[in-house]
Tab-separated table of C-alpha atoms in Angstrom:
chain	number	residue	atom	x	y	z
A	196	MET	CA	14.291	64.628	11.756
A	197	THR	CA	17.148	64.158	9.162
A	198	THR	CA	18.746	66.992	10.594
A	199	LYS	CA	18.287	65.680	14.138
A	200	LEU	CA	20.104	62.562	12.946
A	201	GLY	CA	22.697	64.798	10.882
A	202	ASP	CA	23.526	66.507	14.125
A	203	TRP	CA	23.748	63.502	16.140
A	204	LEU	CA	26.396	62.037	13.679
A	205	ASN	CA	28.132	65.341	13.094
A	206	ASP	CA	28.821	65.570	17.065
A	207	ARG	CA	30.464	62.215	16.807
A	208	SER	CA	32.058	62.449	13.184
A	209	GLY	CA	32.257	65.774	12.102
A	210	TRP	CA	30.997	64.855	8.689
A	211	ARG	CA	29.673	68.237	8.047
A	212	THR	CA	33.279	69.591	7.789
A	213	ILE	CA	34.233	66.930	5.347
A	214	TYR	CA	30.977	67.513	3.302
A	215	GLY	CA	31.664	71.025	3.193
A	216	THR	CA	35.353	70.677	2.285
A	217	VAL	CA	34.217	68.444	-0.421
A	218	PHE	CA	31.201	69.947	-1.906
A	219	LEU	CA	31.223	73.457	-0.592
A	220	ARG	CA	34.291	74.622	-2.049
A	221	LYS	CA	34.759	77.858	-3.402
A	222	ILE	CA	35.663	77.695	-7.118
A	223	PRO	CA	36.819	80.178	-9.923
A	224	LYS	CA	34.574	80.924	-12.870
A	225	ILE	CA	34.888	78.029	-15.069
A	226	ASN	CA	33.092	76.382	-17.774
A	227	TRP	CA	31.686	72.974	-18.762
A	228	ALA	CA	35.036	71.485	-19.831
A	229	TYR	CA	35.605	71.255	-15.916
A	230	THR	CA	33.277	68.709	-15.438
A	231	LEU	CA	35.033	66.116	-17.450
A	232	GLY	CA	36.870	64.853	-14.290
A	233	SER	CA	33.819	64.214	-12.538
A	234	ALA	CA	32.312	62.496	-15.635
A	235	THR	CA	35.236	60.368	-15.563
A	236	LEU	CA	34.734	59.684	-11.817
A	237	PHE	CA	30.843	58.853	-12.492
A	238	ALA	CA	31.802	56.636	-15.578
A	239	MET	CA	34.262	54.711	-12.903
A	240	VAL	CA	31.353	54.293	-10.258
A	241	ILE	CA	29.205	52.808	-13.105
A	242	GLN	CA	32.154	50.455	-14.180
A	243	ILE	CA	32.654	49.451	-10.547
A	244	VAL	CA	28.736	48.664	-9.940
A	245	THR	CA	28.280	46.941	-13.231
A	246	GLY	CA	31.749	44.886	-12.795
A	247	ILE	CA	30.761	43.714	-9.363
A	248	LEU	CA	27.332	42.685	-10.740
A	249	LEU	CA	29.206	40.813	-13.921
A	250	THR	CA	31.337	38.658	-11.422
A	251	LEU	CA	28.350	37.063	-9.944
A	252	TYR	CA	27.897	35.190	-13.014
A	253	TYR	CA	31.163	35.254	-15.148
A	254	VAL	CA	33.808	32.440	-14.791
A	255	PRO	CA	37.057	32.907	-15.917
A	256	ASP	CA	37.544	29.412	-17.088
A	257	PRO	CA	38.377	28.649	-20.713
A	258	GLN	CA	35.661	26.031	-21.093
A	259	LEU	CA	33.059	28.164	-19.481
A	260	ALA	CA	33.878	31.769	-19.905
A	261	TYR	CA	32.205	32.437	-23.319
A	262	ALA	CA	29.074	30.167	-22.092
A	263	SER	CA	28.822	32.404	-19.043
A	264	VAL	CA	28.992	35.576	-20.959
A	265	THR	CA	26.253	34.436	-23.385
A	266	TYR	CA	24.294	33.411	-20.436
A	267	ILE	CA	24.461	36.885	-18.968
A	268	THR	CA	23.701	38.603	-22.332
A	269	ASN	CA	21.029	36.250	-23.449
A	270	GLU	CA	19.132	34.769	-20.467
A	271	LEU	CA	19.487	36.657	-17.458
A	272	PRO	CA	16.857	39.618	-17.020
A	273	PHE	CA	18.690	42.777	-17.663
A	274	GLY	CA	22.063	40.847	-17.988
A	275	TRP	CA	22.306	43.024	-21.559
A	276	LEU	CA	21.956	46.094	-19.848
A	277	ILE	CA	24.455	45.237	-17.120
A	278	ARG	CA	27.112	43.814	-19.540
A	279	GLY	CA	26.246	46.843	-22.123
A	280	LEU	CA	26.839	49.174	-19.437
A	281	HIS	CA	30.068	47.846	-18.685
A	282	HIS	CA	31.109	47.462	-22.508
A	283	TRP	CA	30.199	50.822	-23.421
A	284	GLY	CA	31.238	52.348	-20.237
A	285	ALA	CA	34.632	51.215	-20.752
A	286	SER	CA	34.689	52.876	-24.024
A	287	ALA	CA	33.129	56.236	-22.484
A	288	MET	CA	35.735	56.219	-19.752
A	289	VAL	CA	38.877	55.867	-22.076
A	290	LEU	CA	37.106	58.946	-24.174
A	291	LEU	CA	36.375	60.905	-21.014
A	292	VAL	CA	39.865	60.371	-19.321
A	293	VAL	CA	41.336	61.509	-22.575
A	294	LEU	CA	39.132	64.670	-22.930
A	295	HIS	CA	39.886	65.268	-19.265
A	296	MET	CA	43.610	65.392	-20.029
A	297	ILE	CA	43.315	67.453	-22.852
A	298	ARG	CA	41.520	70.133	-20.864
A	299	VAL	CA	44.278	69.866	-18.275
A	300	ILE	CA	46.824	70.288	-20.964
A	301	VAL	CA	44.946	73.135	-22.828
A	302	TYR	CA	44.391	75.261	-19.518
A	303	GLY	CA	47.928	74.602	-18.362
A	304	ALA	CA	46.332	73.212	-15.223
A	305	TYR	CA	49.413	70.928	-14.926
A	306	LYS	CA	51.529	73.520	-13.576
A	307	TYR	CA	52.674	74.512	-10.116
A	308	PRO	CA	51.322	73.436	-7.592
A	309	ARG	CA	49.560	70.817	-9.577
A	310	GLU	CA	52.316	68.516	-10.855
A	311	PHE	CA	51.719	65.656	-8.650
A	312	THR	CA	47.959	65.748	-9.482
A	313	TRP	CA	49.111	65.522	-13.013
A	314	ILE	CA	51.414	62.816	-12.453
A	315	THR	CA	48.928	60.591	-10.678
A	316	GLY	CA	46.437	61.621	-13.427
A	317	VAL	CA	48.818	60.088	-16.020
A	318	ALA	CA	49.040	56.912	-13.980
A	319	LEU	CA	45.318	56.779	-14.000
A	320	LEU	CA	45.199	57.171	-17.613
A	321	LEU	CA	47.393	54.219	-18.113
A	322	LEU	CA	45.377	52.314	-15.694
A	323	THR	CA	42.346	52.919	-17.584
A	324	PHE	CA	44.138	51.601	-20.896
A	325	ALA	CA	45.106	48.548	-18.464
A	326	PHE	CA	41.656	48.001	-17.667
A	327	GLY	CA	40.431	48.096	-21.175
A	328	PHE	CA	43.050	45.794	-22.256
A	329	THR	CA	42.618	43.231	-19.494
A	330	GLY	CA	38.922	43.437	-19.685
A	331	TYR	CA	38.863	42.943	-23.648
A	332	LEU	CA	40.156	39.198	-23.255
A	333	LEU	CA	37.414	38.118	-20.520
A	334	PRO	CA	34.458	37.202	-23.020
A	335	TRP	CA	36.778	34.858	-24.443
A	336	ASP	CA	35.458	35.118	-28.239
A	337	GLN	CA	37.582	35.316	-31.284
A	338	ARG	CA	37.867	39.101	-31.197
A	339	ALA	CA	38.990	38.909	-27.457
A	340	TYR	CA	41.609	36.170	-28.372
A	341	TRP	CA	43.056	37.836	-31.456
A	342	ALA	CA	43.303	41.444	-29.597
A	343	THR	CA	45.382	39.823	-26.923
A	344	VAL	CA	47.646	38.117	-29.529
A	345	VAL	CA	48.414	41.507	-30.935
A	346	GLY	CA	48.433	43.265	-27.731
A	347	THR	CA	50.857	40.973	-26.097
A	348	LYS	CA	52.985	40.962	-29.586
A	349	ILE	CA	53.420	44.580	-28.910
A	350	GLY	CA	54.735	44.096	-25.578
A	351	GLU	CA	57.122	41.809	-27.162
A	352	VAL	CA	58.734	44.602	-29.124
A	353	THR	CA	60.224	46.044	-26.007
A	354	PRO	CA	64.033	45.791	-26.209
A	355	VAL	CA	66.029	43.227	-24.404
A	356	PHE	CA	63.057	42.117	-22.210
A	357	GLY	CA	60.379	41.809	-24.842
A	358	ASP	CA	60.077	37.926	-24.542
A	359	THR	CA	60.062	37.989	-20.681
A	360	ILE	CA	57.179	40.921	-20.902
A	361	ARG	CA	55.100	38.611	-23.045
A	362	ALA	CA	55.606	35.513	-21.414
A	363	LEU	CA	54.634	37.302	-17.967
A	364	MET	CA	51.410	38.732	-19.530
A	365	LEU	CA	50.186	35.199	-20.919
A	366	GLY	CA	51.610	33.135	-18.166
A	367	GLY	CA	53.445	31.118	-20.847
A	368	GLU	CA	54.389	31.064	-24.431
A	369	GLU	CA	50.829	30.850	-25.671
A	370	ILE	CA	47.392	32.149	-24.754
A	371	SER	CA	45.815	29.669	-22.396
A	372	GLY	CA	43.502	29.248	-19.346
A	373	LEU	CA	46.528	30.771	-17.308
A	374	THR	CA	46.151	33.838	-19.488
A	375	LEU	CA	42.599	34.169	-18.877
A	376	SER	CA	42.790	33.874	-15.028
A	377	ARG	CA	45.642	36.401	-14.711
A	378	PHE	CA	43.785	38.811	-16.841
A	379	PHE	CA	40.626	38.037	-14.836
A	380	GLY	CA	42.570	38.834	-11.527
A	381	ALA	CA	44.234	41.804	-12.761
A	382	HIS	CA	41.036	43.319	-14.139
A	383	VAL	CA	39.061	42.626	-11.071
A	384	TRP	CA	41.634	42.692	-8.238
A	385	VAL	CA	45.146	44.310	-9.079
A	386	LEU	CA	44.031	47.112	-11.222
A	387	PRO	CA	40.965	48.260	-8.963
A	388	SER	CA	43.193	48.236	-5.852
A	389	VAL	CA	45.641	50.590	-7.487
A	390	LEU	CA	43.001	52.655	-9.025
A	391	LEU	CA	41.065	53.274	-5.689
A	392	LEU	CA	44.376	54.330	-3.987
A	393	LEU	CA	45.338	56.704	-6.782
A	394	VAL	CA	41.853	58.036	-7.349
A	395	GLY	CA	41.858	58.921	-3.574
A	396	ILE	CA	45.093	60.660	-3.960
A	397	HIS	CA	43.969	62.458	-7.146
A	398	LEU	CA	40.814	63.953	-5.498
A	399	TYR	CA	42.861	64.721	-2.240
A	400	LEU	CA	45.012	66.829	-4.359
A	401	VAL	CA	42.354	68.536	-6.172
A	402	ILE	CA	40.385	69.649	-3.054
A	403	ARG	CA	43.569	70.520	-1.393
A	404	ASN	CA	44.911	72.829	-4.181
A	405	GLY	CA	41.555	74.044	-5.655
A	406	ILE	CA	41.110	74.178	-9.305
A	407	THR	CA	42.656	76.528	-11.953
A	408	SER	CA	40.655	79.152	-13.380
A	409	VAL	CA	40.528	79.657	-17.205
A	410	PRO	CA	43.929	81.111	-17.982
A	411	LYS	CA	43.608	84.775	-19.724
A	412	ARG	CA	45.147	86.288	-22.652
A	413	GLY	CA	48.884	87.018	-21.891
A	414	GLU	CA	49.089	84.658	-18.802
B	10	MET	CA	27.680	83.977	-12.701
B	11	ALA	CA	30.508	86.074	-11.933
B	12	GLU	CA	28.641	87.861	-9.375
B	13	GLU	CA	27.641	84.746	-7.667
B	14	THR	CA	31.095	83.452	-7.213
B	15	SER	CA	32.383	86.616	-5.737
B	16	ARG	CA	30.219	86.581	-2.658
B	17	PRO	CA	30.583	84.604	0.265
B	18	ASN	CA	29.500	81.081	-1.161
B	19	ASP	CA	26.662	79.956	1.058
B	20	ALA	CA	23.470	80.649	3.012
B	21	ASP	CA	25.300	78.981	6.063
B	22	GLU	CA	27.344	82.182	6.353
B	23	GLN	CA	24.195	84.512	6.658
B	24	ALA	CA	23.667	86.010	10.091
B	25	PRO	CA	21.125	84.054	12.062
B	26	ALA	CA	17.816	85.665	12.198
B	27	PRO	CA	17.443	88.450	14.847
B	28	GLU	CA	14.714	87.333	16.978
B	29	GLY	CA	12.289	84.423	17.436
B	30	PRO	CA	12.653	80.686	16.996
B	31	ALA	CA	14.289	79.534	13.621
B	32	GLN	CA	11.199	77.567	12.620
B	33	ASP	CA	9.447	81.177	12.018
B	34	ASP	CA	11.931	82.264	9.830
B	35	PRO	CA	10.093	83.004	6.202
B	36	ARG	CA	13.455	82.297	4.630
B	37	ASP	CA	13.052	78.325	5.667
B	38	GLN	CA	9.933	78.041	3.617
B	39	GLU	CA	11.116	80.005	0.530
B	40	VAL	CA	12.464	77.985	-2.335
B	41	THR	CA	16.062	79.414	-2.935
B	42	ARG	CA	18.328	79.003	-5.876
B	43	ARG	CA	20.358	76.812	-3.565
B	44	LYS	CA	17.548	74.835	-2.342
B	45	PHE	CA	16.339	74.004	-5.828
B	46	LEU	CA	19.670	73.102	-7.067
B	47	ILE	CA	20.333	70.725	-4.153
B	48	THR	CA	16.878	69.018	-4.559
B	49	SER	CA	17.326	68.535	-8.535
B	50	VAL	CA	20.757	67.045	-8.137
B	51	GLY	CA	19.606	64.679	-5.656
B	52	ALA	CA	16.481	63.790	-7.711
B	53	MET	CA	18.607	63.335	-10.725
B	54	SER	CA	21.260	61.263	-8.574
B	55	GLY	CA	18.332	59.258	-7.063
B	56	ALA	CA	16.809	58.624	-10.665
B	57	MET	CA	20.296	57.516	-12.231
B	58	ALA	CA	21.019	55.054	-9.012
B	59	ALA	CA	17.523	53.554	-9.568
B	60	ALA	CA	18.164	53.063	-13.268
B	61	VAL	CA	20.997	50.663	-12.349
B	62	ALA	CA	19.551	49.371	-9.052
B	63	VAL	CA	16.167	48.328	-10.100
B	64	PRO	CA	17.583	46.315	-12.999
B	65	ALA	CA	20.513	44.757	-10.728
B	66	ILE	CA	17.865	43.419	-8.359
B	67	PHE	CA	16.155	41.509	-11.308
B	68	TYR	CA	19.580	40.397	-12.816
B	69	VAL	CA	20.610	39.079	-9.141
B	70	ALA	CA	17.481	37.238	-8.672
B	71	GLY	CA	17.510	35.995	-12.188
B	72	PRO	CA	18.332	32.366	-11.620
B	73	VAL	CA	15.871	31.954	-8.790
B	74	LYS	CA	12.993	31.257	-10.972
B	75	GLU	CA	14.999	28.608	-12.967
B	76	GLN	CA	13.422	25.109	-12.831
B	77	GLY	CA	16.423	22.656	-11.789
B	78	ALA	CA	14.982	19.157	-11.989
B	79	SER	CA	12.454	18.451	-14.788
B	80	GLU	CA	8.822	17.339	-14.348
B	81	GLU	CA	9.281	14.432	-16.413
B	82	TRP	CA	8.989	10.730	-15.445
B	83	ILE	CA	12.374	9.234	-14.598
B	84	ARG	CA	13.023	5.414	-15.247
B	85	LEU	CA	14.451	3.722	-12.161
B	86	GLY	CA	14.961	0.038	-13.161
B	87	SER	CA	13.273	-3.180	-13.532
B	88	ALA	CA	10.290	-3.610	-11.407
B	89	SER	CA	11.125	-7.312	-10.602
B	90	SER	CA	14.202	-6.053	-8.801
B	91	VAL	CA	12.319	-4.841	-6.153
B	92	GLU	CA	12.090	-7.281	-3.402
B	93	THR	CA	8.602	-7.609	-1.611
B	94	GLY	CA	8.321	-6.634	1.704
B	95	SER	CA	11.924	-4.694	1.898
B	96	LYS	CA	13.379	-1.336	0.767
B	97	THR	CA	15.393	-1.441	-2.427
B	98	LEU	CA	17.750	1.355	-3.159
B	99	MET	CA	17.491	2.440	-6.764
B	100	LYS	CA	19.391	5.043	-8.443
B	101	ALA	CA	18.761	7.052	-11.573
B	102	THR	CA	20.949	9.798	-13.346
B	103	VAL	CA	19.227	13.175	-13.674
B	104	GLU	CA	20.351	15.840	-15.943
B	105	ARG	CA	20.302	19.379	-13.923
B	106	ARG	CA	20.701	22.570	-15.786
B	107	ALA	CA	21.961	25.758	-13.848
B	108	GLY	CA	22.569	28.575	-15.992
B	109	TYR	CA	25.074	27.707	-18.547
B	110	LEU	CA	25.876	24.468	-17.183
B	111	THR	CA	24.408	21.226	-17.447
B	112	THR	CA	25.333	18.500	-14.963
B	113	THR	CA	24.424	14.859	-14.182
B	114	GLU	CA	23.183	14.193	-10.882
B	115	GLU	CA	22.417	10.851	-9.183
B	116	LEU	CA	18.889	10.419	-7.585
B	117	SER	CA	18.753	7.646	-5.021
B	118	VAL	CA	15.191	6.367	-4.143
B	119	PHE	CA	13.965	3.557	-1.807
B	120	VAL	CA	11.287	1.679	-3.641
B	121	SER	CA	9.244	-1.008	-1.688
B	122	THR	CA	5.984	-2.859	-2.575
B	123	ASP	CA	3.779	-5.236	-0.900
B	124	ASN	CA	2.232	-7.020	-3.668
B	125	GLY	CA	4.114	-6.403	-6.827
B	126	THR	CA	1.970	-3.891	-8.484
B	127	ASP	CA	1.702	-0.879	-5.989
B	128	PHE	CA	5.070	0.967	-5.468
B	129	LEU	CA	6.192	3.177	-2.766
B	130	ALA	CA	9.103	5.390	-3.839
B	131	LEU	CA	10.621	7.526	-1.050
B	132	SER	CA	13.529	10.001	-1.292
B	133	ASN	CA	16.682	9.122	0.611
B	134	ILE	CA	17.369	12.821	1.547
B	135	CYS	CA	16.650	13.518	5.344
B	136	THR	CA	13.809	16.401	5.397
B	137	HIS	CA	15.769	17.872	8.228
B	138	LEU	CA	19.029	19.142	6.721
B	139	GLY	CA	19.570	17.219	3.588
B	140	CYS	CA	21.833	14.121	4.567
B	141	ARG	CA	21.267	10.700	3.191
B	142	VAL	CA	19.415	8.489	5.201
B	143	ARG	CA	20.025	4.636	5.239
B	144	TRP	CA	17.444	1.567	5.481
B	145	VAL	CA	18.232	-0.624	8.540
B	146	GLU	CA	16.131	-3.900	7.901
B	147	GLU	CA	16.643	-5.237	11.444
B	148	GLN	CA	15.237	-2.073	13.091
B	149	ASP	CA	12.722	-1.517	10.326
B	150	GLY	CA	13.661	2.266	9.916
B	151	PHE	CA	15.372	4.846	8.050
B	152	PHE	CA	18.170	6.354	9.935
B	153	CYS	CA	20.104	9.602	9.367
B	154	PRO	CA	23.516	9.801	10.442
B	155	CYS	CA	23.632	13.491	11.078
B	156	HIS	CA	21.224	14.071	13.943
B	157	ASN	CA	19.907	10.651	14.704
B	158	ALA	CA	16.612	11.007	12.981
B	159	VAL	CA	14.751	7.919	12.465
B	160	PHE	CA	11.908	7.368	9.629
B	161	GLY	CA	9.471	4.477	9.605
B	162	PRO	CA	8.777	2.313	6.657
B	163	ASP	CA	6.420	4.448	5.378
B	164	GLY	CA	8.689	7.632	5.493
B	165	SER	CA	7.001	8.954	8.766
B	166	VAL	CA	8.961	10.693	11.445
B	167	LEU	CA	9.622	8.415	14.318
B	168	GLU	CA	12.429	10.213	16.309
B	169	GLY	CA	14.673	13.347	15.798
B	170	PRO	CA	14.347	16.872	14.461
B	171	PRO	CA	12.998	16.272	10.696
B	172	PRO	CA	9.912	18.423	10.226
B	173	ARG	CA	8.090	16.379	7.963
B	174	PRO	CA	8.191	12.603	6.351
B	175	LEU	CA	10.394	11.494	3.603
B	176	ASP	CA	9.551	12.976	0.297
B	177	ARG	CA	7.431	10.601	-1.980
B	178	PHE	CA	7.452	10.236	-5.616
B	179	GLU	CA	4.529	9.460	-7.787
B	180	THR	CA	5.379	5.865	-9.305
B	181	LYS	CA	4.067	3.985	-12.242
B	182	VAL	CA	5.139	0.865	-14.154
B	183	GLU	CA	5.393	0.513	-17.929
B	184	ASP	CA	6.989	-2.424	-19.656
B	185	GLY	CA	8.199	-4.042	-16.368
B	186	GLN	CA	10.216	-0.715	-15.685
B	187	ILE	CA	9.637	1.411	-12.793
B	188	PHE	CA	9.071	5.349	-13.452
B	189	ILE	CA	8.893	8.012	-10.786
B	190	ARG	CA	8.149	11.628	-11.195
B	191	LYS	CA	8.139	14.579	-8.518
B	192	LEU	CA	4.809	14.947	-6.690
């Protein structure tokens, strides 16, 4: 039954070729460190799913943000789980992305023909940090507030454009409702759009170029 | 492992069974390492998806069971302000809690009495699609502006699409004040 449906779909979409290309690739003999990229991808999927669920209740409004987060955490069934997954998943993702990068450095996997994969990867690393930074403000508690004060003050240190950069981040001179809504917009719309595009390119390149083998002594 | 990867990588590339229909091929019944791994990965993926999806269902449905309006008596106003033989529109503000927000909402009720002791309290919300009805004294009926529904003085449907009469409230009088409660 399922094979019949699969055949029917395959005739009309050729999905088996795509499935084969993506999942039945030939790979060199590798080790567990090579799973870090997939682990990051998995963490990203968790972040997307739990993030979407959080937006069902979260409100980026200075009067209500904290109350809505408290409501999610303390009153909704499994709200603590969804928020907890998103909270700890964020840290896990930063950790995994960094470990993944270390593996690529150590095994020299950034070399020809994978330089562009590496460049998109660096962009994805920075995007992950941007996700962490913008998401940190959203609970709108003291820790969030002061972390954003410090974070945007770091931006201010930039030569020449420092003040402009901080004002652009905050949407004004000080943290306000404008800061909250633009951090929310960035966290939920801007960054995910760029992330999905780059992840798409990154994965395409991984499949297109194949993965590196573990370098041997003397290589 | 090394031996595994040096081989052409899947069973799909094996030569087809030389004779007989494919169903009779004993290799289809056999649990190969490949089949075992595919099934295991599938089962683990399913379990992980369920670990998020099942709580998510409860999470999404969370506010459904929250009780909006309270079951308490609501004070409408003085019983003497209700004219005998007519409909008096009385208003009360009620608090409604929705998640993290408590809002006040105005409740409007048509109150009438024939003898000054027994009161009839009818909701002004049309039972069709929730528009507000108004009382027209000359025609002795409640009229809904949305789809021309007409209700009689007792709330019964006289004309139009409403599926049931206007909602009634339970009433009581205490110290000359009218109180209503959801039936």
